[in-house]
Short mmCIF file of C-alpha atoms in Angstrom, two decimals:
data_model
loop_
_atom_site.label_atom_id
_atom_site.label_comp_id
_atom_site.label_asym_id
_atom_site.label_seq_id
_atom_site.Cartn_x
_atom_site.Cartn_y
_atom_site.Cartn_z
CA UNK A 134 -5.31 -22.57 17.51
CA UNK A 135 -7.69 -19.61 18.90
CA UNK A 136 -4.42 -17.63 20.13
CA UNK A 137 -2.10 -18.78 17.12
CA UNK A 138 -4.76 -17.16 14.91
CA UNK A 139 -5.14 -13.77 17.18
CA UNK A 140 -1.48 -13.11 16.78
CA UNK A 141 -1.54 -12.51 12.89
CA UNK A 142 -4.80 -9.88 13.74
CA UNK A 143 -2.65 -7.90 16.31
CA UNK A 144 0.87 -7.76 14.37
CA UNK A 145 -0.43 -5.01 12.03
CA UNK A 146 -0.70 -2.68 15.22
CA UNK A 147 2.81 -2.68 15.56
CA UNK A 148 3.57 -1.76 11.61
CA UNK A 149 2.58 2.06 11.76
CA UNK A 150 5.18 3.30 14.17
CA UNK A 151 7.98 1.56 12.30
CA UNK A 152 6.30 2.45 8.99
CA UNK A 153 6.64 6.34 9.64
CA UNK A 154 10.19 5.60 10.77
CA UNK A 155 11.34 3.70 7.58
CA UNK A 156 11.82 6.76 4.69
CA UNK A 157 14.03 8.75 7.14
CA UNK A 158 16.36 6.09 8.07
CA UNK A 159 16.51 3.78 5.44
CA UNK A 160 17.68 4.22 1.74
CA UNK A 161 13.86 5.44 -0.50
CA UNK A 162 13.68 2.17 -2.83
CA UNK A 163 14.56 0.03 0.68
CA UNK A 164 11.96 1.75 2.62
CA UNK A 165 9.35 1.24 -0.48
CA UNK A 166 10.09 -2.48 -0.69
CA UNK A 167 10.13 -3.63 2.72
CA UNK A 168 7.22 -1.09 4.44
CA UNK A 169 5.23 -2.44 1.35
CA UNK A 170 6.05 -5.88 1.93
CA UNK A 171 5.21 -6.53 5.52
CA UNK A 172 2.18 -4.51 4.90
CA UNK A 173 0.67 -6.87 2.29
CA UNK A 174 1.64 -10.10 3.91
CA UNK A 175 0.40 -8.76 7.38
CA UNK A 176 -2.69 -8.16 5.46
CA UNK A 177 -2.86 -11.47 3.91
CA UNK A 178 -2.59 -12.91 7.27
CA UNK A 179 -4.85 -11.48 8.90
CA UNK A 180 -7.47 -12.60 6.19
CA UNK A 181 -5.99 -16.22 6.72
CA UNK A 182 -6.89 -15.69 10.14
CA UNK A 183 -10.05 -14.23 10.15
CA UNK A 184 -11.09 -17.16 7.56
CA UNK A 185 -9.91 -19.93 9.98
CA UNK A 186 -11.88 -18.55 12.44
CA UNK A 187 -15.28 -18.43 10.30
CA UNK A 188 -14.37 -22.27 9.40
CA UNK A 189 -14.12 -23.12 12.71
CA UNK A 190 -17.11 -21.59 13.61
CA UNK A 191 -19.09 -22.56 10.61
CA UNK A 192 -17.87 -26.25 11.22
CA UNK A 193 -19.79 -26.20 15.00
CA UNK A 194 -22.90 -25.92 13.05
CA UNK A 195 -24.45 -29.42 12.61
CA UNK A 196 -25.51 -28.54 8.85
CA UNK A 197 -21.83 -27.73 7.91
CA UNK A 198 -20.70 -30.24 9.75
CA UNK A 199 -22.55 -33.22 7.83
CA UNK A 200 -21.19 -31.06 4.70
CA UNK A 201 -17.87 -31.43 5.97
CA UNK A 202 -18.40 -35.24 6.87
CA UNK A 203 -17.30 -34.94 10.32
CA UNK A 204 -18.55 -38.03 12.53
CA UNK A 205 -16.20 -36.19 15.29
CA UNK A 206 -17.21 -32.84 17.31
CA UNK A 207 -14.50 -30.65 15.82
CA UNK A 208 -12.28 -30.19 19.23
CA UNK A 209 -11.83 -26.22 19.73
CA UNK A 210 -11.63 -24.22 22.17
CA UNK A 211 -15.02 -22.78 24.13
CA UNK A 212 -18.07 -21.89 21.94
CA UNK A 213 -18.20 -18.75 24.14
CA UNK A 214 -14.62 -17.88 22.52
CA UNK A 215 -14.77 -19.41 19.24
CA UNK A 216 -18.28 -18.46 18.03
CA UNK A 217 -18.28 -14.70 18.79
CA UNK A 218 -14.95 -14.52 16.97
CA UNK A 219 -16.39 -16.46 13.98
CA UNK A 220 -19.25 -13.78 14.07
CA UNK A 221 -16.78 -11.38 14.42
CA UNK A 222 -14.68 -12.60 11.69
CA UNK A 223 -17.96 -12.66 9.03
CA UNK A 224 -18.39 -9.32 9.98
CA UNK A 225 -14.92 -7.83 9.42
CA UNK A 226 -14.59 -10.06 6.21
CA UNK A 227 -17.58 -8.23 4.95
CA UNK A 228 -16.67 -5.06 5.78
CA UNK A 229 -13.25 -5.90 4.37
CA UNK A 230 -15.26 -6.73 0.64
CA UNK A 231 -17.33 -4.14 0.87
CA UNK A 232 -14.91 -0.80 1.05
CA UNK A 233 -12.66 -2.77 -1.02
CA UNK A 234 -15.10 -3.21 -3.70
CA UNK A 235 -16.17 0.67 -3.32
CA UNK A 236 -12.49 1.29 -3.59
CA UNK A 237 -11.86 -0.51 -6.14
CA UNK A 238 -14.69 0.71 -8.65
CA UNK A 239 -13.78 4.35 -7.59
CA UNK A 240 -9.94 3.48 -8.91
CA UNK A 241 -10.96 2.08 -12.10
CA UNK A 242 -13.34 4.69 -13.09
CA UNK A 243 -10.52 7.37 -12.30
CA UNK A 244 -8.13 5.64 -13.99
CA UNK A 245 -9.93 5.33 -17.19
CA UNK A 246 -10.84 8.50 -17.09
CA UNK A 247 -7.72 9.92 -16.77
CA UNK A 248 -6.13 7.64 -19.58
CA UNK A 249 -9.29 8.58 -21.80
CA UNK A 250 -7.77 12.27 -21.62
CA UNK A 251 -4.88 11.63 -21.50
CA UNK A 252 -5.35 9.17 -25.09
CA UNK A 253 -7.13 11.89 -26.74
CA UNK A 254 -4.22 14.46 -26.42
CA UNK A 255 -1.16 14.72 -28.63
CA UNK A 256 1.78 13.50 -26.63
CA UNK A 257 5.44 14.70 -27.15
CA UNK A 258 7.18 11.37 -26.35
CA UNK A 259 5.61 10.11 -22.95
CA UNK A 260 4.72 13.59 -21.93
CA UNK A 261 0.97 14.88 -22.26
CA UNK A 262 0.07 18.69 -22.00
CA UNK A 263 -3.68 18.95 -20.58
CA UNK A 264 -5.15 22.69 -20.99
CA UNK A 265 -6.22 23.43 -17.72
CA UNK A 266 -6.21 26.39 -15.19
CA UNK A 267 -5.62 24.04 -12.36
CA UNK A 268 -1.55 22.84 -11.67
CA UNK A 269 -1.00 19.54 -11.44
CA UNK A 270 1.34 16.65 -12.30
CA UNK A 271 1.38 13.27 -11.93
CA UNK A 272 2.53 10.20 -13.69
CA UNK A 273 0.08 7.91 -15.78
CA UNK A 274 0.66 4.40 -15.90
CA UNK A 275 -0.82 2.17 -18.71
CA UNK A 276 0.58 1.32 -21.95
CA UNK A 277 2.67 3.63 -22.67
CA UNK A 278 3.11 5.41 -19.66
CA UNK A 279 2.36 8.86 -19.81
CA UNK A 280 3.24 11.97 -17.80
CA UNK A 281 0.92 14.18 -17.68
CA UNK A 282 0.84 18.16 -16.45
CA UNK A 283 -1.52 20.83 -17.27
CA UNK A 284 -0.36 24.00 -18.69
CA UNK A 285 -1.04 25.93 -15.37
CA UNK A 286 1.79 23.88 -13.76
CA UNK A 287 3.98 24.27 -16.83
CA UNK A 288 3.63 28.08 -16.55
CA UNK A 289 4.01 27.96 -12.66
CA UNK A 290 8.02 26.53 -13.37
CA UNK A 291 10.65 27.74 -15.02
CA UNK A 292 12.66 25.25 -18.12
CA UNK A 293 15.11 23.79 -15.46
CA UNK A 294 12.73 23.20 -12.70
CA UNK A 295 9.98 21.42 -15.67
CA UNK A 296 12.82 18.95 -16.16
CA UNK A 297 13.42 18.22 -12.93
CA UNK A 298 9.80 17.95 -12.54
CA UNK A 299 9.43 15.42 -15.21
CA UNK A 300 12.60 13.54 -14.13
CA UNK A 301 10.19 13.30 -10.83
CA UNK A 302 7.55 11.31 -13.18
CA UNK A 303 9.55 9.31 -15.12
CA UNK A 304 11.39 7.76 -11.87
CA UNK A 305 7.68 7.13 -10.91
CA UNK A 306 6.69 5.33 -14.11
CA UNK A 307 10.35 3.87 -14.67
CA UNK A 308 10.04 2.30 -10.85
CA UNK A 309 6.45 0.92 -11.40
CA UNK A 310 5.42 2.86 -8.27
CA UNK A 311 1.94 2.53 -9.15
CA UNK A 312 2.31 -0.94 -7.92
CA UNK A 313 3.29 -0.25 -4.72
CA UNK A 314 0.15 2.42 -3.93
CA UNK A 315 -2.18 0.08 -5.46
CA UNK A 316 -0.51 -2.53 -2.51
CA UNK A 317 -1.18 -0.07 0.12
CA UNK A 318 -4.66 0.22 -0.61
CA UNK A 319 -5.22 -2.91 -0.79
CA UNK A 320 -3.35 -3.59 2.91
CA UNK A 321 -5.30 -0.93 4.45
CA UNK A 322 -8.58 -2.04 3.37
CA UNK A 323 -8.13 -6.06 5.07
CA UNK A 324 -6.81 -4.24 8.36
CA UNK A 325 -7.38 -0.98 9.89
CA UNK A 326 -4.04 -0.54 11.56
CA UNK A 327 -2.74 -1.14 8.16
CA UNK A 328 -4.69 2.25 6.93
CA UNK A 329 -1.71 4.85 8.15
CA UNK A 330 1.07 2.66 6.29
CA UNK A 331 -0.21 4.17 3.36
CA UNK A 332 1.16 7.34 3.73
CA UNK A 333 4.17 5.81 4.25
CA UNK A 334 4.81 3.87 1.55
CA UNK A 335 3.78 6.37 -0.63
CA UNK A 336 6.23 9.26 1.30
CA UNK A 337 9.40 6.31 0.88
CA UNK A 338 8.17 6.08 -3.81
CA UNK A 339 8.07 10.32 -3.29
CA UNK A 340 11.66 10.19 -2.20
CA UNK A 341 12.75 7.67 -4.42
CA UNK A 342 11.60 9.38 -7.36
CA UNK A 343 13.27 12.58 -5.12
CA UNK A 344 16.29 10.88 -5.27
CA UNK A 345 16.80 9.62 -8.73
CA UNK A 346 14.77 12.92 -10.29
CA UNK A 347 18.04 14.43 -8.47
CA UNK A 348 20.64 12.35 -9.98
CA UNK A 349 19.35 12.43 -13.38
CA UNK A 350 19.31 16.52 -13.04
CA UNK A 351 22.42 16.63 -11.01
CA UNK A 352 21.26 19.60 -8.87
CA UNK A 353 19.49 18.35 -5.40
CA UNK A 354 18.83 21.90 -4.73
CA UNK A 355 17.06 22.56 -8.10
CA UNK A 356 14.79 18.83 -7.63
CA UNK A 357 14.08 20.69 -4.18
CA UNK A 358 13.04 23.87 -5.67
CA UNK A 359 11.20 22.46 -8.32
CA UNK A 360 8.87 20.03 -5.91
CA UNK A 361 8.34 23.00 -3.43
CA UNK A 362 7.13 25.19 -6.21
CA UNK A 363 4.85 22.76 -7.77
CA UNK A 364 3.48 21.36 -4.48
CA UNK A 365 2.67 25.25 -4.21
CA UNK A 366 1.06 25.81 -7.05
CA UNK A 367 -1.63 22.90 -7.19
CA UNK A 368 -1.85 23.03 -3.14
CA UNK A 369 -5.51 24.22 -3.83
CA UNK A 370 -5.91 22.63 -7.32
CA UNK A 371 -8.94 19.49 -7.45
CA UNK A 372 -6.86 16.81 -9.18
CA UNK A 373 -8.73 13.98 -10.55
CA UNK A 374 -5.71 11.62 -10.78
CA UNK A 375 -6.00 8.28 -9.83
CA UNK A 376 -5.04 6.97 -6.49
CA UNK A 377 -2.77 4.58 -7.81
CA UNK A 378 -1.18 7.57 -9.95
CA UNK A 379 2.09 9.16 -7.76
CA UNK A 380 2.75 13.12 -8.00
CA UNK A 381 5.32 14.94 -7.36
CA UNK A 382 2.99 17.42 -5.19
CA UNK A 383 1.97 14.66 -3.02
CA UNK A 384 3.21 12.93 0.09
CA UNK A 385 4.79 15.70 3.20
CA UNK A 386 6.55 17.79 1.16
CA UNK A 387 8.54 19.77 3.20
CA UNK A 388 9.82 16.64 4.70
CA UNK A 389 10.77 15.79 1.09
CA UNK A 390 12.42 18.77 0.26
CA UNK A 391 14.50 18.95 3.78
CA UNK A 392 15.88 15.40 3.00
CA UNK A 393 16.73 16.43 -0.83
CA UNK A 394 18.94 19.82 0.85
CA UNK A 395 20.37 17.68 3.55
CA UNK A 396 23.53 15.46 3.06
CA UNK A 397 22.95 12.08 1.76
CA UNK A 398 23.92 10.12 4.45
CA UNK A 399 24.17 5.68 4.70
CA UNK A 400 21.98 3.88 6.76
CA UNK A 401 22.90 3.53 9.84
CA UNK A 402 22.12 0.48 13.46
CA UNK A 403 18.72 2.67 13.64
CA UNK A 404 17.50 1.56 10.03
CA UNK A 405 18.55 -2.05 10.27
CA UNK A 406 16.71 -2.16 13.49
CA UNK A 407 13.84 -0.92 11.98
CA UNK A 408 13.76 -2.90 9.13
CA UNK A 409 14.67 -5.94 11.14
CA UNK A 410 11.57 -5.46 13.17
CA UNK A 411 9.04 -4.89 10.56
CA UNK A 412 10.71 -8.24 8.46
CA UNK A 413 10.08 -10.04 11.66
CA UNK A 414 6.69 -8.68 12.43
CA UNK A 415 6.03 -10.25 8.87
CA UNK A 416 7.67 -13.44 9.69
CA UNK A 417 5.85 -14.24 12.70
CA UNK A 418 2.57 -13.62 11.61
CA UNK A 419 3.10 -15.80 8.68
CA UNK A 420 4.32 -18.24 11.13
CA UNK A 421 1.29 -17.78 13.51
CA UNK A 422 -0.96 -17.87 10.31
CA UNK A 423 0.66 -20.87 8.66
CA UNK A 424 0.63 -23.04 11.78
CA UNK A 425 -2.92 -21.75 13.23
CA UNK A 426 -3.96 -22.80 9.34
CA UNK A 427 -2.55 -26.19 9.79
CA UNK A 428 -3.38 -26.94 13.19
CA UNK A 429 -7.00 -26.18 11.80
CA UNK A 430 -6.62 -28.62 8.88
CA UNK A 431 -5.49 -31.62 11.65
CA UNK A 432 -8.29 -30.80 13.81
CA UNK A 433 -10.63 -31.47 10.96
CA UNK A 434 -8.72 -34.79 9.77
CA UNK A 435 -9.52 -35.78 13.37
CA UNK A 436 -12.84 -34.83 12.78
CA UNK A 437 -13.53 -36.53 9.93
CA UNK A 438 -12.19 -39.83 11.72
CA UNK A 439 -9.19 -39.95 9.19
CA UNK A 440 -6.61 -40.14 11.98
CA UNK A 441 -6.31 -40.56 15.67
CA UNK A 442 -5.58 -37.56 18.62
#
């Protein structure tokens, strides 16, 4: 059980390189989907794991034992393996609460403060003007979903390159990309290898709302133009936004704009293998988990005298 429930922890290592892979060779939404779900279920199991481990532990002790109404010794491996981990486990479960829980509160209070604004201001449709010096876009999800840009960034664009801007948002609101940032948070606070894959799910929701700001415009060169002159212009701006709240001035833009001049071109053997290996990453540390999880479960049955070894 002790190695079943060390392969879900070490999976995650392999996600980043793959991760930073994905946008370039797969198709935007594709990437989005499938770097965002390996990274949550690799993050779910390695919780799973990390909580089998403080069971097991916790179930050596004589006084959780009894609570457990074991009349067997639950039959692990060494206590010099299992109880360090179990320590080790408490420890990284904590830390795991604790920056999630500062995270979290830090989120909410931006987000309502940013919907408080942007509330209070007369909207044009789903698009709200904030008087400000500093540029900055982003969209605003909520109900309704809002777009909102300060006058500084409308004045830093000309008419064509403010719709493409806002054809940027929309995609981001219309796509529920919020979603997928708030998932990448939430991944790379139960693992730290899982902390880089942020940036890379929320590079693969930039170009998807590259790509279909593009098609709604009909000018890649323009959606290009418009994102390189807005990332420009609020490059030294202090945004308040909200995590969870994508921008078109976010993400590696010149990577951004560089795939919106090149060619669109189909996926090719490179992006299935890539996808292939982060799907199977996923599926064999929910394998690992799932089995370490019930090989746990039998050992306590045993335990508890409710069947023989």
């Amino acid at each position: 059980m002790t190695a079943l429930l060390l392969l879900p922890l070490l999976l995650p290592f392999a996600v980043p390189p793959l991760a930073r892979r994905a946008p370039d060779r797969l198709a935007p939404v594709t990437a989005l989907w499938v770097i965002t779900v390996s990274a949550v279920v690799l993050a779910g199991c390695s919780l799973a794991a990390l909580g089998g481990f403080v069971l097991t532990g916790l179930l050596k002790l004589p006084a959780f034992a009894g609570l457990g109404e074991l009349v067997h010794p639950l039959h692990t491996a060494s206590d010099l393996v299992v109880m360090p981990a179990a320590a080790v486990s408490v420890g990284g479960l904590a830390v795991c609460a604790g920056t999630l829980g500062r995270a979290a509160v830090r989120e909410v209070r931006a987000f309502r403060s940013a919907r408080t604004e942007a509330d209070r201001r007369p909207a044009a449709g789903d698009l709200c003007v904030v008087d400000s010096p500093h540029p900055d876009a982003y969209a605003l999800p909520g109900r309704p979903h809002r777009i909102v840009v300060t006058t500084a960034m409308l004045r830093s664009l000309d008419a064509a390159e403010r719709e493409a801007l806002f054809a940027h948002e929309r995609a981001h609101n219309r796509g529920g990309h919020h979603y997928f940032l708030a998932a990448a948070e939430l991944a790379a606070h139960c693992h730290p290898a899982l902390r880089p894959v942020r940036g890379s799910i929320r590079l693969a929701a930039e170009r998807a709302a590259d790509e279909a700001a593009a098609a709604a415009v009909g000018d890649r060169r323009l959606t290009a133009r418009a994102i390189a002159r807005a990332a420009l212009a609020g490059q030294e701006a202090r945004s308040a936004r909200p995590e969870c709240a994508p921008a078109a001035t976010s993400g590696p833009v010149p990577r951004r704009v560089k795939a919106l001049l090149a060619t669109p071109q189909a996926p090719g053997r490179a992006a299935a293998w890539i996808a292939g290996l982060l799907l199977a990453c996923t599926a064999l540390s929910c394998g690992a988990s799932a089995t370490g999880v019930l090989d746990f479960h039998h050992r306590v049955e045993i335990a508890q005298g409710e069947e023989q070894r």
